[in-house]
Amino acid sequence: MRTLYEIRGFPPAIRLLLLNQFGVNAGFYLLIPYLAVHLGEDLGMSAAVVGIVLGVRNLSQQGLFLIGGSAADRLGARGVVIAGCAVRTVGFALFALGDGLAVLLAASVLSGLAGALFNPAVRTYLAQEAGGRRAEAFALFNVFATTGALVGPLLGSVLLLVDFRACALAAAGIFALLTVAQALVLPARAVPPSTGGVLADWREVAGDRAFVAFSLAMTGMFTLENQLYLLLPDGVRRATGWDGAAGLVFLVGTLAGLALQLRLTRALKAHGGRAVGTGLALMGLAFLPPMLVSGAAPRPWHAVPVLAGVLLLHVGIMVAQPFVMELVPGFGRPELTGTYFGIFYMVSGVAAAVGNTVVGWAMDAGDQRGTAWLPWACCVVCGLASASAVTWLRRRGALPARAVVVGAPA
């Protein structure tokens, strides 16, 4: 109820952006978790071809975040958000309508491009609209995103009883509705005139040493957050011997977000960068409880330490992430908010890919050598190293005190 009350305190544009993020995650997770199975089992594609299709989608999104951020700065965040949802509508519809490799690759490129467009743009728009309440706005943003990530796979599992095309068409329909709603409701904002070229903007942001150092320090957050989809579901399945236990990982996160996110953000609002370091430390320590039962024989009660780790990881994310999003625009000129978000998410995408590769290697090595604790230990070190790096930057005064964003309402 407190969350609903807080939502009413924001203008209609922000309310729509929150619903938009719920729909984006619901539509995405309604389709993507089942795409590999569809390509391999339904269409009979080899593992290599499946990897190419999925890799093209990831590469299209991670590699083009910078384009989406610059477009938000120069064309206005509203138009880029709408365009991103429209492009994803087409991409997901192609997954439903085409079986050929060329069509599937086009669908992957379009769905990845869509994410590259609206991810930095929606955060830019949210920062502009929220004014002095950016931390609370991004906290609510996290709640809606986590809830959508839970609802999407559940809805997808029901639609799979029909077939994969039903999933793809439903996902495309969600993005089509979001496109229309945003075109009707999101108000347009004046876009400040550009004073230089796009390459000059990129050089300016890439030359911001404090921002680059902060982005690199935050790679731990994105690496550990991605373990909600890799290490932790695998860990709870192994600990209990029950495949369905993986769903508890997402349920715990959603319930924790609804109950705690706004309370934590309000309580820590005065601490800013210090809260980011604390959150990262909690994220690293979250992998200690599951380590206690790693490699042990499956028992139902072994779910307790794993889910305790899941809860602590979500608390760490809830502590850190709203303030990270609040800090990013404060590193440079307000006119480059989108570019800063674009580069930040490009770095995070690379970090997540590298981090998942390392954790995946540690999981394989742990199985082969009887050291099941190894991937969990890697995550602990990763989180504490990121926390130490952010703390060092804060003590050196390298973190901005407060972000000022062009177009923010008074």
Coordinates of C-alpha atoms in Angstrom, one line a residue:
M1 CA 0.0 0.0 0.0
R2 CA 2.9 2.4 0.8
T3 CA 4.2 1.8 -2.7
L4 CA 0.9 2.7 -4.3
Y5 CA 0.7 5.8 -2.2
E6 CA 4.2 6.9 -3.3
I7 CA 3.3 6.3 -7.0
R8 CA 0.4 8.8 -6.7
G9 CA 2.8 11.5 -5.6
F10 CA 4.6 11.5 -9.0
P11 CA 3.4 13.1 -12.2
P12 CA 1.5 11.0 -14.8
A13 CA 4.6 10.8 -17.0
I14 CA 6.6 9.0 -14.3
R15 CA 3.7 6.7 -13.5
L16 CA 3.6 5.7 -17.1
L17 CA 7.4 5.1 -17.2
L18 CA 7.0 2.8 -14.1
L19 CA 4.2 0.8 -15.9
N20 CA 6.3 0.9 -19.0
Q21 CA 9.2 -0.8 -17.2
F22 CA 6.9 -3.4 -15.7
G23 CA 5.6 -4.1 -19.3
V24 CA 9.1 -4.1 -20.8
N25 CA 10.4 -6.7 -18.3
A26 CA 7.2 -8.8 -18.5
G27 CA 7.3 -8.8 -22.3
F28 CA 11.0 -9.5 -22.4
Y29 CA 11.0 -12.4 -19.9
L30 CA 7.8 -13.8 -21.4
L31 CA 9.7 -14.6 -24.6
I32 CA 13.5 -14.6 -24.2
P33 CA 13.9 -17.5 -21.6
Y34 CA 12.1 -19.8 -24.0
L35 CA 13.8 -18.6 -27.2
A36 CA 16.7 -21.0 -27.1
V37 CA 14.4 -24.0 -26.5
H38 CA 12.2 -22.9 -29.5
L39 CA 15.2 -22.6 -31.8
G40 CA 16.8 -25.9 -30.8
E41 CA 13.8 -28.2 -30.2
D42 CA 11.0 -26.7 -32.4
L43 CA 13.1 -25.5 -35.3
G44 CA 15.9 -28.1 -35.0
M45 CA 18.8 -25.7 -35.1
S46 CA 22.2 -26.7 -33.9
A47 CA 23.6 -25.3 -30.7
A48 CA 26.1 -23.2 -32.7
V49 CA 23.3 -21.5 -34.6
V50 CA 21.2 -21.0 -31.5
G51 CA 24.3 -19.3 -29.9
I52 CA 24.7 -17.0 -33.0
V53 CA 21.0 -15.9 -32.8
L54 CA 21.2 -15.2 -29.1
G55 CA 24.6 -13.6 -29.4
V56 CA 23.5 -11.2 -32.1
R57 CA 20.7 -10.0 -29.9
N58 CA 23.1 -9.3 -27.0
L59 CA 25.7 -7.7 -29.2
S60 CA 23.1 -5.5 -30.9
Q61 CA 21.9 -4.2 -27.5
Q62 CA 25.2 -3.9 -25.6
G63 CA 27.1 -2.4 -28.5
L64 CA 24.5 0.2 -29.3
F65 CA 23.7 1.6 -25.9
L66 CA 25.9 4.6 -26.7
I67 CA 23.8 5.3 -29.8
G68 CA 20.6 5.3 -27.8
G69 CA 22.0 7.6 -25.2
S70 CA 23.2 10.1 -27.7
A71 CA 19.9 10.0 -29.5
A72 CA 18.1 10.8 -26.2
D73 CA 20.3 13.8 -25.8
R74 CA 19.9 15.2 -29.3
L75 CA 16.4 14.1 -30.3
G76 CA 14.7 14.0 -26.9
A77 CA 14.3 11.1 -24.6
R78 CA 10.5 10.8 -25.2
G79 CA 10.9 10.0 -28.9
V80 CA 13.7 7.5 -28.4
V81 CA 11.7 5.6 -25.7
I82 CA 8.7 5.4 -28.1
A83 CA 10.9 4.3 -31.0
G84 CA 12.6 1.6 -28.9
C85 CA 9.3 0.1 -27.9
A86 CA 8.0 0.2 -31.5
V87 CA 11.2 -1.5 -32.8
R88 CA 10.9 -4.2 -30.2
T89 CA 7.3 -4.8 -31.2
V90 CA 8.5 -5.5 -34.8
G91 CA 11.4 -7.7 -33.6
F92 CA 9.3 -9.9 -31.3
A93 CA 6.6 -10.2 -34.0
L94 CA 9.2 -11.5 -36.4
F95 CA 10.1 -14.3 -33.9
A96 CA 6.5 -15.4 -34.1
L97 CA 6.2 -15.1 -37.9
G98 CA 9.5 -16.3 -39.2
D99 CA 11.3 -19.7 -39.1
G100 CA 14.2 -18.9 -41.4
L101 CA 17.6 -18.0 -40.1
A102 CA 17.6 -14.6 -41.9
V103 CA 14.3 -13.6 -40.3
L104 CA 15.4 -14.8 -36.9
L105 CA 18.7 -12.8 -37.1
A106 CA 16.7 -9.7 -38.2
A107 CA 14.4 -10.2 -35.2
S108 CA 17.4 -10.5 -32.9
V109 CA 19.0 -7.4 -34.3
L110 CA 15.8 -5.4 -33.9
S111 CA 15.0 -6.6 -30.4
G112 CA 18.6 -5.8 -29.3
L113 CA 18.5 -2.4 -31.0
A114 CA 15.2 -1.6 -29.2
G115 CA 16.8 -2.2 -25.8
A116 CA 19.8 -0.1 -26.8
L117 CA 17.4 2.8 -27.6
F118 CA 14.9 2.8 -24.7
N119 CA 17.2 1.6 -21.8
P120 CA 19.3 4.8 -21.6
A121 CA 16.4 7.0 -22.9
V122 CA 13.9 5.9 -20.2
R123 CA 16.4 6.6 -17.4
T124 CA 17.2 10.0 -18.9
Y125 CA 13.5 10.8 -19.1
L126 CA 12.9 9.6 -15.5
A127 CA 15.8 11.7 -14.2
Q128 CA 14.4 14.7 -16.0
E129 CA 10.9 14.3 -14.8
A130 CA 11.7 13.3 -11.2
G131 CA 13.5 16.5 -10.2
G132 CA 14.7 16.3 -6.6
R133 CA 13.1 12.9 -6.1
R134 CA 15.3 10.9 -8.4
A135 CA 16.3 8.3 -5.8
E136 CA 12.7 7.5 -5.0
A137 CA 11.7 7.4 -8.6
F138 CA 14.5 5.0 -9.5
A139 CA 13.6 2.9 -6.4
L140 CA 10.1 2.5 -7.7
F141 CA 11.5 1.8 -11.1
N142 CA 13.4 -1.2 -9.6
V143 CA 10.2 -2.5 -7.9
F144 CA 8.3 -2.5 -11.2
A145 CA 11.2 -4.0 -13.1
T146 CA 11.6 -6.8 -10.6
T147 CA 7.8 -7.5 -10.6
G148 CA 7.7 -7.6 -14.4
A149 CA 10.7 -10.1 -14.4
L150 CA 8.6 -12.4 -12.2
V151 CA 5.3 -12.1 -14.1
G152 CA 6.9 -12.5 -17.5
P153 CA 8.2 -16.1 -17.2
L154 CA 5.0 -17.2 -15.4
L155 CA 2.8 -15.9 -18.2
G156 CA 5.2 -17.4 -20.8
S157 CA 5.0 -20.8 -19.2
V158 CA 1.2 -20.6 -19.5
L159 CA 1.3 -19.5 -23.2
L160 CA 3.8 -22.2 -24.0
L161 CA 0.9 -24.6 -23.5
V162 CA -0.4 -23.3 -26.8
D163 CA 3.0 -22.8 -28.6
F164 CA 6.0 -20.5 -28.8
R165 CA 4.3 -18.2 -31.3
A166 CA 1.6 -17.4 -28.7
C167 CA 4.4 -16.2 -26.4
A168 CA 6.1 -14.1 -29.1
L169 CA 2.8 -12.5 -30.3
A170 CA 1.8 -11.7 -26.7
A171 CA 5.2 -10.1 -26.0
A172 CA 4.9 -8.1 -29.3
G173 CA 1.3 -7.1 -28.2
I174 CA 2.6 -5.8 -24.9
F175 CA 5.2 -3.6 -26.6
A176 CA 2.7 -2.4 -29.1
L177 CA 0.4 -1.2 -26.2
L178 CA 3.3 0.5 -24.5
T179 CA 4.2 2.3 -27.7
V180 CA 0.7 3.7 -28.1
A181 CA 0.4 4.6 -24.4
Q182 CA 3.7 6.5 -24.4
A183 CA 2.9 8.4 -27.6
L184 CA -0.4 9.5 -26.1
V185 CA 0.7 10.3 -22.5
L186 CA 4.4 11.2 -22.3
P187 CA 4.8 15.0 -22.6
A188 CA 7.4 16.3 -25.0
R189 CA 10.3 18.3 -23.5
A190 CA 12.3 21.0 -25.2
V191 CA 15.7 19.6 -26.3
P192 CA 18.7 21.9 -25.7
P193 CA 20.5 22.8 -28.9
S194 CA 23.7 20.8 -29.5
T195 CA 27.0 22.7 -29.4
G196 CA 29.2 20.1 -31.1
G197 CA 29.2 16.8 -32.8
V198 CA 28.3 13.4 -31.5
L199 CA 32.0 12.2 -31.5
A200 CA 32.9 15.3 -29.4
D201 CA 30.2 14.3 -26.9
W202 CA 31.6 10.7 -26.7
R203 CA 35.2 12.0 -26.3
E204 CA 34.0 14.3 -23.5
V205 CA 32.3 11.5 -21.6
A206 CA 35.1 9.0 -22.2
G207 CA 37.6 11.6 -21.0
D208 CA 35.8 12.0 -17.7
R209 CA 38.2 10.0 -15.6
A210 CA 36.0 10.1 -12.5
F211 CA 33.0 8.7 -14.4
V212 CA 35.1 6.0 -16.1
A213 CA 36.5 5.0 -12.8
F214 CA 33.0 4.9 -11.3
S215 CA 31.7 2.8 -14.2
L216 CA 34.5 0.3 -13.9
A217 CA 34.0 0.1 -10.1
M218 CA 30.3 -0.7 -10.6
T219 CA 31.1 -3.7 -12.8
G220 CA 30.7 -5.8 -9.6
M221 CA 27.1 -4.7 -9.2
F222 CA 26.1 -5.9 -12.7
T223 CA 28.1 -9.1 -12.5
L224 CA 26.5 -10.1 -9.2
E225 CA 23.0 -9.0 -10.3
N226 CA 23.3 -11.3 -13.3
Q227 CA 23.8 -14.3 -10.9
L228 CA 20.1 -14.1 -10.2
Y229 CA 19.8 -15.8 -13.7
L230 CA 22.9 -18.0 -13.6
L231 CA 24.5 -19.1 -10.3
L232 CA 21.6 -18.7 -7.8
P233 CA 18.9 -20.6 -9.7
D234 CA 21.5 -23.4 -10.3
G235 CA 22.5 -23.3 -6.7
V236 CA 19.0 -23.6 -5.3
R237 CA 18.2 -26.5 -7.7
R238 CA 21.3 -28.4 -6.6
A239 CA 20.8 -27.6 -2.9
T240 CA 17.2 -29.0 -2.9
G241 CA 17.2 -31.4 -5.8
W242 CA 14.0 -29.7 -7.1
D243 CA 14.0 -27.9 -10.5
G244 CA 11.1 -25.8 -9.5
A245 CA 13.0 -24.2 -6.7
A246 CA 14.6 -21.7 -9.2
G247 CA 11.3 -19.8 -9.3
L248 CA 11.7 -19.0 -5.6
V249 CA 14.7 -16.8 -6.5
F250 CA 12.5 -14.4 -8.4
L251 CA 9.6 -14.6 -5.9
V252 CA 11.9 -13.6 -3.0
G253 CA 13.2 -10.6 -5.0
T254 CA 9.7 -9.4 -5.9
L255 CA 8.4 -9.6 -2.4
A256 CA 11.5 -8.0 -0.9
G257 CA 11.3 -5.1 -3.4
L258 CA 7.6 -4.4 -2.6
A259 CA 8.3 -4.5 1.1
L260 CA 11.6 -2.8 1.5
Q261 CA 12.8 -0.8 -1.6
L262 CA 11.2 2.5 -0.7
R263 CA 11.9 2.2 3.0
L264 CA 15.6 1.6 2.3
T265 CA 15.9 4.4 -0.2
R266 CA 14.2 6.9 2.1
A267 CA 16.3 5.9 5.1
L268 CA 19.6 6.2 3.1
K269 CA 18.8 9.2 1.0
A270 CA 21.2 11.5 2.8
H271 CA 24.1 9.1 2.4
G272 CA 24.4 8.9 -1.4
G273 CA 27.8 7.4 -2.4
R274 CA 28.2 5.8 1.0
A275 CA 25.0 3.8 0.4
V276 CA 26.4 2.6 -2.9
G277 CA 29.5 1.1 -1.2
T278 CA 27.4 -0.5 1.5
G279 CA 25.0 -2.0 -1.0
L280 CA 27.9 -3.5 -3.0
A281 CA 29.4 -5.0 0.2
L282 CA 26.1 -6.6 1.0
M283 CA 25.8 -8.0 -2.5
G284 CA 29.2 -9.7 -2.1
L285 CA 28.4 -11.1 1.3
A286 CA 25.2 -12.5 0.0
F287 CA 27.1 -15.3 -1.6
L288 CA 28.5 -16.6 1.7
P289 CA 25.3 -18.4 3.0
P290 CA 24.8 -20.4 -0.2
M291 CA 28.5 -21.4 0.0
L292 CA 27.8 -23.2 3.2
V293 CA 25.7 -25.9 1.4
S294 CA 27.5 -25.9 -1.9
G295 CA 28.6 -29.5 -2.8
A296 CA 26.4 -31.0 0.0
A297 CA 23.8 -33.7 -0.7
P298 CA 20.4 -32.2 -1.7
R299 CA 18.1 -31.5 1.2
P300 CA 14.9 -29.5 1.3
W301 CA 16.2 -27.3 4.1
H302 CA 19.2 -26.4 2.1
A303 CA 17.0 -23.9 0.3
V304 CA 17.1 -21.7 3.4
P305 CA 20.8 -20.5 3.2
V306 CA 20.5 -20.1 -0.6
L307 CA 17.3 -18.0 -0.3
A308 CA 18.9 -16.1 2.5
G309 CA 21.7 -15.2 0.1
V310 CA 19.1 -14.2 -2.5
L311 CA 17.4 -11.9 0.0
L312 CA 20.6 -10.3 1.0
L313 CA 21.6 -9.8 -2.6
H314 CA 18.3 -8.1 -3.3
V315 CA 18.8 -5.9 -0.3
G316 CA 22.2 -4.9 -1.5
I317 CA 20.8 -4.1 -5.0
M318 CA 18.0 -2.1 -3.3
V319 CA 20.5 -0.1 -1.2
A320 CA 22.9 0.7 -4.1
Q321 CA 21.0 0.9 -7.4
P322 CA 18.7 4.0 -6.9
F323 CA 21.7 6.0 -5.8
V324 CA 23.9 4.7 -8.7
M325 CA 21.2 5.9 -11.1
E326 CA 21.0 9.2 -9.3
L327 CA 24.8 9.7 -9.4
V328 CA 25.4 8.9 -13.1
P329 CA 23.9 12.2 -14.6
G330 CA 25.9 14.3 -12.0
F331 CA 29.3 13.5 -13.5
G332 CA 29.0 15.8 -16.5
R333 CA 27.0 18.5 -18.3
P334 CA 23.2 18.0 -18.0
E335 CA 22.9 18.1 -21.8
L336 CA 24.8 14.8 -21.9
T337 CA 22.7 12.8 -19.5
G338 CA 21.7 10.3 -22.1
T339 CA 25.3 9.8 -23.3
Y340 CA 26.4 9.2 -19.8
F341 CA 23.7 6.6 -19.2
G342 CA 24.6 5.0 -22.6
I343 CA 28.3 4.6 -21.9
F344 CA 27.5 3.4 -18.3
Y345 CA 25.2 0.7 -19.6
M346 CA 27.7 -0.3 -22.4
V347 CA 30.3 -0.8 -19.7
S348 CA 27.8 -2.8 -17.6
G349 CA 27.0 -5.0 -20.5
V350 CA 30.6 -5.9 -21.1
A351 CA 31.1 -6.4 -17.4
A352 CA 28.1 -8.7 -17.2
A353 CA 29.3 -10.8 -20.2
V354 CA 32.8 -11.1 -18.8
G355 CA 31.6 -11.7 -15.2
N356 CA 29.2 -14.5 -16.3
T357 CA 32.0 -16.1 -18.3
V358 CA 34.2 -16.1 -15.2
V359 CA 31.4 -17.4 -12.9
G360 CA 30.5 -20.1 -15.5
W361 CA 34.1 -21.2 -15.7
A362 CA 34.3 -21.3 -11.9
M363 CA 31.1 -23.5 -11.9
D364 CA 32.6 -25.9 -14.3
A365 CA 35.9 -26.0 -12.5
G366 CA 34.1 -26.5 -9.2
D367 CA 32.3 -29.5 -10.6
Q368 CA 35.4 -31.0 -12.1
R369 CA 37.7 -30.5 -9.1
G370 CA 35.2 -31.0 -6.3
T371 CA 35.4 -27.4 -5.2
A372 CA 31.8 -26.4 -5.4
W373 CA 32.5 -23.3 -3.3
L374 CA 34.6 -21.7 -6.0
P375 CA 32.0 -19.7 -8.0
W376 CA 30.5 -18.4 -4.7
A377 CA 33.9 -17.3 -3.5
C378 CA 34.5 -15.5 -6.8
C379 CA 31.3 -13.6 -6.3
V380 CA 32.2 -12.6 -2.7
V381 CA 35.5 -11.3 -3.9
C382 CA 33.9 -9.4 -6.8
G383 CA 31.4 -7.6 -4.6
L384 CA 33.9 -6.6 -1.9
A385 CA 36.3 -5.4 -4.5
S386 CA 33.7 -3.2 -6.1
A387 CA 32.6 -1.9 -2.7
S388 CA 36.2 -1.0 -1.9
A389 CA 36.7 0.8 -5.2
V390 CA 33.6 2.9 -4.8
T391 CA 34.5 3.7 -1.2
W392 CA 38.0 4.8 -2.4
L393 CA 36.4 7.1 -5.0
R394 CA 34.0 8.6 -2.5
R395 CA 36.8 9.3 0.0
R396 CA 38.8 11.0 -2.8
G397 CA 35.8 13.3 -3.6
A398 CA 35.4 11.8 -7.1
L399 CA 31.7 11.2 -6.8
P400 CA 29.2 14.0 -7.6
A401 CA 27.2 15.4 -4.7
R402 CA 24.0 15.8 -6.6
A403 CA 22.9 15.4 -10.2
V404 CA 21.3 18.4 -12.1
V405 CA 19.4 17.4 -15.2
V406 CA 18.2 19.6 -18.0
G407 CA 14.5 19.7 -18.3
A408 CA 13.8 18.7 -14.7
P409 CA 10.6 20.3 -13.4
A410 CA 10.9 22.7 -10.6

